[in-house]
PDB file of C-alpha atoms in Angstrom:
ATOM      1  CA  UNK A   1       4.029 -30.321   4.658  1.00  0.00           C
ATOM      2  CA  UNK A   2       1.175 -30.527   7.101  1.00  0.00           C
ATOM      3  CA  UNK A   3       0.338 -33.574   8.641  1.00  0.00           C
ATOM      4  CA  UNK A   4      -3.385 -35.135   9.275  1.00  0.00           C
ATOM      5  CA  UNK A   5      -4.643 -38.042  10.897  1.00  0.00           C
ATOM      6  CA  UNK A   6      -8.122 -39.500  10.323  1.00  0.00           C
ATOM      7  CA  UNK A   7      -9.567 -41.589  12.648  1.00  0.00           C
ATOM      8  CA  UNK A   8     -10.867 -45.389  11.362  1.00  0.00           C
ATOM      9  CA  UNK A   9     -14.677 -45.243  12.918  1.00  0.00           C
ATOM     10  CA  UNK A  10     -15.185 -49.457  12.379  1.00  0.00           C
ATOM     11  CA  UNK A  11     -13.581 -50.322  15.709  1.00  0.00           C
ATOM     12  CA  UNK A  12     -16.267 -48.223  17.167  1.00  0.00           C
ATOM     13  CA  UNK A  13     -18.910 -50.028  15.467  1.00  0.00           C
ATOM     14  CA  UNK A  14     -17.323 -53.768  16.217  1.00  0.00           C
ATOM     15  CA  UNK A  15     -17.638 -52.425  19.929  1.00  0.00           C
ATOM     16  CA  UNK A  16     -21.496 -51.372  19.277  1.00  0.00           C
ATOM     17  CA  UNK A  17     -22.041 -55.003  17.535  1.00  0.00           C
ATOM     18  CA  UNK A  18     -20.854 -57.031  20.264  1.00  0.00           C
ATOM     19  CA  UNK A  19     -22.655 -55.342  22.408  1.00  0.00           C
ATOM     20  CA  UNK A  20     -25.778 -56.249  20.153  1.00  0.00           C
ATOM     21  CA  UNK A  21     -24.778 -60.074  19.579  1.00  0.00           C
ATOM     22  CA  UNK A  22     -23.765 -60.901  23.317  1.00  0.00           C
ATOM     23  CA  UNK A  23     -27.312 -59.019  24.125  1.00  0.00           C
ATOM     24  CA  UNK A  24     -28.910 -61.271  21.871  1.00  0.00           C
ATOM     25  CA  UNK A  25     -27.496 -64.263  22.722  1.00  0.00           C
ATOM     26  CA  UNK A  26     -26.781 -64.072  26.210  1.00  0.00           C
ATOM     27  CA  UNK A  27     -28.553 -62.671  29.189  1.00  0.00           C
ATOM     28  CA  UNK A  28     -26.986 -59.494  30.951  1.00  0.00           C
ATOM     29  CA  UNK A  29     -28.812 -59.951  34.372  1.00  0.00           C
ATOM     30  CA  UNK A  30     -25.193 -59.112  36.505  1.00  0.00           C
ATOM     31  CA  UNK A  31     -22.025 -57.538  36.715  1.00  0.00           C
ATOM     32  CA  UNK A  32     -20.488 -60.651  35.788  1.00  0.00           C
ATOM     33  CA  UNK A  33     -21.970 -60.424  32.580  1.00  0.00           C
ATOM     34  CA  UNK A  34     -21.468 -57.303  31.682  1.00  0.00           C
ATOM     35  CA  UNK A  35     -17.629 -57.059  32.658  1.00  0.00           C
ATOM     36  CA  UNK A  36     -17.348 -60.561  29.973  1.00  0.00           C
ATOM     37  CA  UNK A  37     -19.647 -58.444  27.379  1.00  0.00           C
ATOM     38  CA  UNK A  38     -17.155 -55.147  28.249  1.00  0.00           C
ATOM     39  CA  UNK A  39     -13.757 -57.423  27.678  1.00  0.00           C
ATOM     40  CA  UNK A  40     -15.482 -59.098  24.477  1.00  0.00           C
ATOM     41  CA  UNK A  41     -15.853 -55.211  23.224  1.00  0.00           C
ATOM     42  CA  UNK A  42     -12.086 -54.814  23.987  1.00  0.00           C
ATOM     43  CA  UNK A  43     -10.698 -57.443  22.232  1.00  0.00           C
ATOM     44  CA  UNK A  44     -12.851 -56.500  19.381  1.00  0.00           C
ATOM     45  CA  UNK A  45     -11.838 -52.925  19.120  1.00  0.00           C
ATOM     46  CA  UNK A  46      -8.284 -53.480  19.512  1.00  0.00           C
ATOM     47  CA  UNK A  47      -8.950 -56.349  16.347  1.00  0.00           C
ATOM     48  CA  UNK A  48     -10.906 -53.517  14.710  1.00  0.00           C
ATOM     49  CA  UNK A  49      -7.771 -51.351  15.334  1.00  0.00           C
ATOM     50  CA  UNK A  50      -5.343 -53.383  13.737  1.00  0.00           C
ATOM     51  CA  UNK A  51      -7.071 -54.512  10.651  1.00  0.00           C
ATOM     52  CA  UNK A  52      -8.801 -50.939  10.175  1.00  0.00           C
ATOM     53  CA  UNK A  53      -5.596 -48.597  11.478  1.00  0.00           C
ATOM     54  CA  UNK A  54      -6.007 -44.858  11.310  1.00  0.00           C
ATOM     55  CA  UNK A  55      -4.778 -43.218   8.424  1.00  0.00           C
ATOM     56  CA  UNK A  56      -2.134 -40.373   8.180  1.00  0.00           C
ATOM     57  CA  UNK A  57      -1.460 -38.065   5.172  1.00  0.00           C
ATOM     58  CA  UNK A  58       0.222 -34.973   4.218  1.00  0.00           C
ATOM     59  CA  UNK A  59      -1.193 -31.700   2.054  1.00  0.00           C
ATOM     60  CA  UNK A  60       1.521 -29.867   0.936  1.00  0.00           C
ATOM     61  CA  UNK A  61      -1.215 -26.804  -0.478  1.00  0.00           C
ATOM     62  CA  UNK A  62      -1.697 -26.096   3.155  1.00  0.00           C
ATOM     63  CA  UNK A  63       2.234 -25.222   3.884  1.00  0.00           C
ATOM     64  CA  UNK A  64       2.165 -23.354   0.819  1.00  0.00           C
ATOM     65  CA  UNK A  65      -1.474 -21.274   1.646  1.00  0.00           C
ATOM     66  CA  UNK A  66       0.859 -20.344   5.284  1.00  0.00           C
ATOM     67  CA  UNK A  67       3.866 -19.057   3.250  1.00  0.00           C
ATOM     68  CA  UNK A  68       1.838 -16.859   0.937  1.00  0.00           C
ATOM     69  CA  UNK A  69      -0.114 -15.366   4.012  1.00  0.00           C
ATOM     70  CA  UNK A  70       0.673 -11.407   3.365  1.00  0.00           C
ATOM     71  CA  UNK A  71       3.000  -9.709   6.083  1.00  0.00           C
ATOM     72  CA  UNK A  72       1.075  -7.117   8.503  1.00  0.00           C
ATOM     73  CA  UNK A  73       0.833  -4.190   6.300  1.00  0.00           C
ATOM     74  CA  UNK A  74       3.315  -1.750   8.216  1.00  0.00           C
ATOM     75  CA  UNK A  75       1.618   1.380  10.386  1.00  0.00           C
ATOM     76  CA  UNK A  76       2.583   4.510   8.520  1.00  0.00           C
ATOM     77  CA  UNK A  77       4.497   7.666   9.660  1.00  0.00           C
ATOM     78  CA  UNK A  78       1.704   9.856  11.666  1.00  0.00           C
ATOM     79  CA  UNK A  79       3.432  13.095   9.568  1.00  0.00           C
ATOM     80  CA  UNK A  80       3.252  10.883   6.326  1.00  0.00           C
ATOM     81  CA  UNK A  81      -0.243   9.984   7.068  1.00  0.00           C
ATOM     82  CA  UNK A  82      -0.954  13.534   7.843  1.00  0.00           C
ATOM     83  CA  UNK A  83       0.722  14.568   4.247  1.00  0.00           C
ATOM     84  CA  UNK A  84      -0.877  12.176   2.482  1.00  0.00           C
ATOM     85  CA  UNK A  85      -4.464  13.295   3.597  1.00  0.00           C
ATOM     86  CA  UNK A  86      -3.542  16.518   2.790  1.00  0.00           C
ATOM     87  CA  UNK A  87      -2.419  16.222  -1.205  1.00  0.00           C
ATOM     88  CA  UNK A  88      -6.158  13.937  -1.469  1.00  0.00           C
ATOM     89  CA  UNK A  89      -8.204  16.609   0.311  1.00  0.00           C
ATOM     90  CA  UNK A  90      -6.226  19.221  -1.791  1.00  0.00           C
ATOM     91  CA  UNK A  91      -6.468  16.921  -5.194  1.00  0.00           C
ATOM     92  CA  UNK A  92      -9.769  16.079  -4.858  1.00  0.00           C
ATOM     93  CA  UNK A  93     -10.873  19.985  -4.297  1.00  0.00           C
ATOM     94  CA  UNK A  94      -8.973  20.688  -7.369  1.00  0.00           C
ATOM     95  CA  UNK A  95     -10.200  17.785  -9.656  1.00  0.00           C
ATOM     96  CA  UNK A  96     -14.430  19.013  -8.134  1.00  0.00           C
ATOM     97  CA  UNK A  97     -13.393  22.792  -9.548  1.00  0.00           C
ATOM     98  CA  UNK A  98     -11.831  21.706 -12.553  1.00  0.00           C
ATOM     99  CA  UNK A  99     -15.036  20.230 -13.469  1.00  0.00           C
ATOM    100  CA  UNK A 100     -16.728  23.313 -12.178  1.00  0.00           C
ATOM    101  CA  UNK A 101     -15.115  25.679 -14.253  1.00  0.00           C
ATOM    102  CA  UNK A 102     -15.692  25.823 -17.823  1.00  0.00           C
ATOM    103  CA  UNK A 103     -12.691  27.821 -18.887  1.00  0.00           C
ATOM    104  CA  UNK A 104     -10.471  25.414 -20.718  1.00  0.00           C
ATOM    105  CA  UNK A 105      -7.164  27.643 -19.786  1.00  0.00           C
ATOM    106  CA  UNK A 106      -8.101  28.052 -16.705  1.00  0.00           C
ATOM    107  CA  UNK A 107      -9.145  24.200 -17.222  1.00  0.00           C
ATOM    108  CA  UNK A 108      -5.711  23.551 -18.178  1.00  0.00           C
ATOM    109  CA  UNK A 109      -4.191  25.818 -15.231  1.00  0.00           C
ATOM    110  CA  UNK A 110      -6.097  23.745 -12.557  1.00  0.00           C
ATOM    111  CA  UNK A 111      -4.751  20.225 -13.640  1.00  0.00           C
ATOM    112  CA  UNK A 112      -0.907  21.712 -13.681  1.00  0.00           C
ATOM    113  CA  UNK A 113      -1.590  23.056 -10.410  1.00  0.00           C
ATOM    114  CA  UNK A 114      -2.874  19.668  -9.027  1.00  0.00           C
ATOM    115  CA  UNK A 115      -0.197  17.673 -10.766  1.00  0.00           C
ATOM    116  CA  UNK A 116       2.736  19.837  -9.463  1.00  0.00           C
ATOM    117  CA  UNK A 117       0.862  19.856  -6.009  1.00  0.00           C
ATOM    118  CA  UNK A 118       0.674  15.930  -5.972  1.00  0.00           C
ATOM    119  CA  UNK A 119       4.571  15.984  -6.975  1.00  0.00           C
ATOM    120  CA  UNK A 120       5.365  18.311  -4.062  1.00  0.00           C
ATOM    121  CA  UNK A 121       3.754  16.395  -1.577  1.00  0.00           C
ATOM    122  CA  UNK A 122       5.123  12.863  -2.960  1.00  0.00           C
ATOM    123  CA  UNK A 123       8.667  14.337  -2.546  1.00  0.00           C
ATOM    124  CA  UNK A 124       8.118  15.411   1.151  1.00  0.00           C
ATOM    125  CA  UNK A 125       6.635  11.690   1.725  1.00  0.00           C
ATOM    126  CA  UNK A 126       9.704  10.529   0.461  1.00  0.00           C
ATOM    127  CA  UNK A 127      12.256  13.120   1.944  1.00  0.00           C
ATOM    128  CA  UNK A 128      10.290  14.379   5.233  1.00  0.00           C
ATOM    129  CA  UNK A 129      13.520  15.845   6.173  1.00  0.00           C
ATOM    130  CA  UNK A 130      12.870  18.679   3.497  1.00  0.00           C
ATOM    131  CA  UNK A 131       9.071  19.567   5.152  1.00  0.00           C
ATOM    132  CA  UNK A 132      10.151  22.939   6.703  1.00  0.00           C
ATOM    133  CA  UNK A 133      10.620  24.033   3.409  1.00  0.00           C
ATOM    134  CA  UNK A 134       6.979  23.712   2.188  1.00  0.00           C
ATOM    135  CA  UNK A 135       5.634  24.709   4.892  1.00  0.00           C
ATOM    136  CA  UNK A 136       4.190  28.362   3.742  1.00  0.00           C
ATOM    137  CA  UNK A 137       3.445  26.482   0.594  1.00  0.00           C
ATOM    138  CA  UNK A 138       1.168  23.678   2.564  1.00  0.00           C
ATOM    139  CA  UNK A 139      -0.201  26.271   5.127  1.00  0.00           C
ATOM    140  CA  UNK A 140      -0.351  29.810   3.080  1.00  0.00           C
ATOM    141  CA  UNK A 141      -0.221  29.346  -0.592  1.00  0.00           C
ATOM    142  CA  UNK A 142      -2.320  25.934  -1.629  1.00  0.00           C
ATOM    143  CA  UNK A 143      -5.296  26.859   0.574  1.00  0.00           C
ATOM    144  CA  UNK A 144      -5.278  30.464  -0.434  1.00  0.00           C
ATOM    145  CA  UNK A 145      -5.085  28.979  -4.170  1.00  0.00           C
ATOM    146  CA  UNK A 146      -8.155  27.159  -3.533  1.00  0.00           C
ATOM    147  CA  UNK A 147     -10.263  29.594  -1.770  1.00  0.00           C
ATOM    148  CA  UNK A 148      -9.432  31.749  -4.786  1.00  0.00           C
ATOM    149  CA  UNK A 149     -10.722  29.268  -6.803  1.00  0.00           C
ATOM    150  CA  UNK A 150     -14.282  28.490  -5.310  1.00  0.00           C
ATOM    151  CA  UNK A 151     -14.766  32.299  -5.227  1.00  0.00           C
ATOM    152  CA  UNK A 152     -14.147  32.270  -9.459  1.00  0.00           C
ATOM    153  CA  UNK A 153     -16.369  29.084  -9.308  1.00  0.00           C
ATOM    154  CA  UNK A 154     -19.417  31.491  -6.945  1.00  0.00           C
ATOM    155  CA  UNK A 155     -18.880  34.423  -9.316  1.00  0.00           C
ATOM    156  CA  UNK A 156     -18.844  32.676 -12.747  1.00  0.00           C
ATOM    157  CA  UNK A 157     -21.709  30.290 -11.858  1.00  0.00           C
ATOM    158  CA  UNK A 158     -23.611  33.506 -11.023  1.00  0.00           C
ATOM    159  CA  UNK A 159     -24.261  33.740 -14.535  1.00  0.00           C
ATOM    160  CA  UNK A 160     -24.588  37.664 -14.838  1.00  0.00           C
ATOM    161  CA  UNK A 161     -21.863  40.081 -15.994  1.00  0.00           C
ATOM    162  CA  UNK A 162     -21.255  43.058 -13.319  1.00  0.00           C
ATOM    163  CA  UNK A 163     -18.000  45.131 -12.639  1.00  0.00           C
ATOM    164  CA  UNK A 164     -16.999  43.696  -9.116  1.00  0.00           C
ATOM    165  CA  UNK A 165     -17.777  40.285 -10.561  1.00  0.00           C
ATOM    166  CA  UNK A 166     -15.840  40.814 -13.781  1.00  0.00           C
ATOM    167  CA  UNK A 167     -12.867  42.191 -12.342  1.00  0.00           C
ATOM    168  CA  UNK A 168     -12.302  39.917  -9.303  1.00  0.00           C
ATOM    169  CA  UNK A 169     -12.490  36.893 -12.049  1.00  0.00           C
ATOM    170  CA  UNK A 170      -9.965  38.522 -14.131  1.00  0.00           C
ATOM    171  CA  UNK A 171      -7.869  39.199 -11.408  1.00  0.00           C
ATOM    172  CA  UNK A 172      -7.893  35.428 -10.268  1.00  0.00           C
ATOM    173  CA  UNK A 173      -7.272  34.750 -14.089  1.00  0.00           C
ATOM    174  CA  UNK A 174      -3.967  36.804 -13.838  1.00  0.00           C
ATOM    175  CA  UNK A 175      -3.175  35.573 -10.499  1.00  0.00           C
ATOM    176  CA  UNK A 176      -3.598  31.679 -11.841  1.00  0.00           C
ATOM    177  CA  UNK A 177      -0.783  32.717 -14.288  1.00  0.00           C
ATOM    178  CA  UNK A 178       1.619  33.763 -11.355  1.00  0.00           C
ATOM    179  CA  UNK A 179       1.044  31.071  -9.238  1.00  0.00           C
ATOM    180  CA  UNK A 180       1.432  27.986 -11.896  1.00  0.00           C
ATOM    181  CA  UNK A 181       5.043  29.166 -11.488  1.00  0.00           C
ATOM    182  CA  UNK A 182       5.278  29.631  -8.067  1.00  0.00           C
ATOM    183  CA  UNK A 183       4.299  26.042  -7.968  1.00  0.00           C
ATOM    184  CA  UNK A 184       6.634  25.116 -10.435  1.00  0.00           C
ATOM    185  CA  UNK A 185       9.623  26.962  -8.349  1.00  0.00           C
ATOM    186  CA  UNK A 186       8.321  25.398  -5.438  1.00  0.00           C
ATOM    187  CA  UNK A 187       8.882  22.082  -6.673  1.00  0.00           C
ATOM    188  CA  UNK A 188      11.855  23.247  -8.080  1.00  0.00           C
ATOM    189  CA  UNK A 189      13.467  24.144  -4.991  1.00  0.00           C
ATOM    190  CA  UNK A 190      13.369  20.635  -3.209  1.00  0.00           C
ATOM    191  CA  UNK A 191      15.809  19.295  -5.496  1.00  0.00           C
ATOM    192  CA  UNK A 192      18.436  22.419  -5.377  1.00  0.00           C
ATOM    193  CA  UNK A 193      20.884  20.177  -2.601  1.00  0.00           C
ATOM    194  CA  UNK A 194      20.658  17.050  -5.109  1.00  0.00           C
ATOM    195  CA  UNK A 195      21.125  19.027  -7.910  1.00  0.00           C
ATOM    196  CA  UNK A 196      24.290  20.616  -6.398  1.00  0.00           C
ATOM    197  CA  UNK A 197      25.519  17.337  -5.410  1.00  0.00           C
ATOM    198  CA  UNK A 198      25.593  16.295  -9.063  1.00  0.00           C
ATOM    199  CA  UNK A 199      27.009  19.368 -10.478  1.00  0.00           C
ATOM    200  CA  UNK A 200      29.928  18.741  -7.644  1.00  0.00           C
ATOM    201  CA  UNK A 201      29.916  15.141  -8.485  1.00  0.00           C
ATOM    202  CA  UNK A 202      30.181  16.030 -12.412  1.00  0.00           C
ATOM    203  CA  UNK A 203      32.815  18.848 -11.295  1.00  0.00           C
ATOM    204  CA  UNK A 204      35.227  16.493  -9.723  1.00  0.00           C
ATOM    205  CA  UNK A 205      34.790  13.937 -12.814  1.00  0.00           C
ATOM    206  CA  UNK A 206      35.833  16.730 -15.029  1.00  0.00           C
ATOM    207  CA  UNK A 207      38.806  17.392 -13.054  1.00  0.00           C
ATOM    208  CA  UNK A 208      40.509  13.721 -12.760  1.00  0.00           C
ATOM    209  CA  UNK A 209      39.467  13.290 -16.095  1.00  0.00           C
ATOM    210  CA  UNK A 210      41.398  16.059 -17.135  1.00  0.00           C
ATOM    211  CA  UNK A 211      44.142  14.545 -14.642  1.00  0.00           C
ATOM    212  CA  UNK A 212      44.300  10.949 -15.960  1.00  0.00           C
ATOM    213  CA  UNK A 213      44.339  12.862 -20.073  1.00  0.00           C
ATOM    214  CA  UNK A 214      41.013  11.251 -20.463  1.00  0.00           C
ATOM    215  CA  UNK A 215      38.654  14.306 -21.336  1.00  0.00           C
ATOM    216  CA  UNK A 216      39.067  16.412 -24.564  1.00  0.00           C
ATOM    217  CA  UNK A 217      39.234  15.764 -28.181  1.00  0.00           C
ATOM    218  CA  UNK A 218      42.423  14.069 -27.880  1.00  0.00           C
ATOM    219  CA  UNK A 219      41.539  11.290 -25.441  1.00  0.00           C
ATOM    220  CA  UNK A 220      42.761   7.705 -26.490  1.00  0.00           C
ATOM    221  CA  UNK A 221      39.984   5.293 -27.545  1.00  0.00           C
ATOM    222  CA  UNK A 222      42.034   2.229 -27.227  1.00  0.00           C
ATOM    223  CA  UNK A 223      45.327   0.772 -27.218  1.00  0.00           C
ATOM    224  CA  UNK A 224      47.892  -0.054 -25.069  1.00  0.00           C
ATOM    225  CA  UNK A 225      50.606   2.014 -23.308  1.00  0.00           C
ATOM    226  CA  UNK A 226      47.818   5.073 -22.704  1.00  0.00           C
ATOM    227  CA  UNK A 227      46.514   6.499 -19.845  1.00  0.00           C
ATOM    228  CA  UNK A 228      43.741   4.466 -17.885  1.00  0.00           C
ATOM    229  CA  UNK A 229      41.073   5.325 -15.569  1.00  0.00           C
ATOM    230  CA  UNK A 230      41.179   4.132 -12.185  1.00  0.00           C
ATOM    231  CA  UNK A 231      38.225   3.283 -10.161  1.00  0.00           C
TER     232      UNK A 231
END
């Protein structure tokens, strides 16, 4: 709740009236009389006060509008900042040769690559921990990807058909194959320690399910008097 006070303005104009009637009706030629017209004012503005009191109220929208004010948004991580510009700059080169390039499998190459390089960069974000280990990707293999890329987009938009031109395009065909799965691996790779944490944590299940007679064809269903699993 906030509270408000508003301020009764009739006192103030009972003062300004006296002030009119004793003018009119009396002379104010000394300081006598204008001390008796300045005490008449008084008495009429604390009358004014207490039959026209100020009022107070409450708005409980305005307590609510100071609750719902959003938190300051949170500065980011300089390296996540710096990761993040990189997947747009790299995403948004990718998306202008995609619509470059004609080719609908080399169409279809482009938007795995950029989907796979989004995912990549997402994970370090998350885990920056794991950076060091895209770091030839981020600094070598993305770039290199898309300066191969704007040289297809120079040679096919050449529009003529010569043998340096053909071959360097088919070569950056082949090569597109070869790196859609380096990407893949690359992506891959960040999750080889979580992966082997779950194939320990399934190992050990195995094991003390095997203990506790829990695992294999045999293993009770219900009942009492049977071996239970404890947690």
């Amino acid at each position: 709740m906030t509270t408000h006070k508003k301020v009764s303005v009739l006192p103030i104009y009972l003062v300004g009236f006296t002030w009119l009637a004793y003018a009119l009706l009396f002379p104010l030629r000394s300081p006598l009389h204008y001390i008796l017209c300045a005490g008449l004012s008084f008495a009429a503005f604390a009358v004014g006060k207490a039959i026209f009191p100020d009022k107070v109220y409450q708005t409980p929208g305005a307590a609510k509008e100071e609750a719902k004010k959003p938190e300051p948004k949170k500065e980011e991580d300089p390296k996540a900042a710096a990761l993040r510009k990189e997947k747009d700059r790299a995403v948004s080169e990718l998306r202008r040769l995609n619509d470059a390039i004609p080719d609908p499998k080399i169409s279809a190459q482009i938007d795995h690559l950029e989907e796979v390089t989004g995912k990549i960069i997402d994970h370090i974000i998350a885990n920056p921990a794991k950076q060091p280990q895209i770091s030839r990707f981020l600094d070598y293999f993305l770039p290199t990807t898309i300066k191969l890329l704007n040289a297809y987009d120079r040679m096919d938009s050449a529009g003529i058909s010569g043998s340096n031109i053909d071959a360097t395009k088919q070569k950056v065909e082949t090569m597109l194959n070869t790196l859609c799965a380096a990407f893949d691996k690359q992506l891959d790779a960040l999750f080889g320690d979580e992966a082997l944490d779950i194939s320990t944590d399934i190992t050990v299940m195995e094991n003390l399910l095997a203990q506790e007679g829990l695992s294999g064809p045999s293993a009770p269903t219900g009942g009492t008097g049977g071996p239970t699993l404890e947690l």
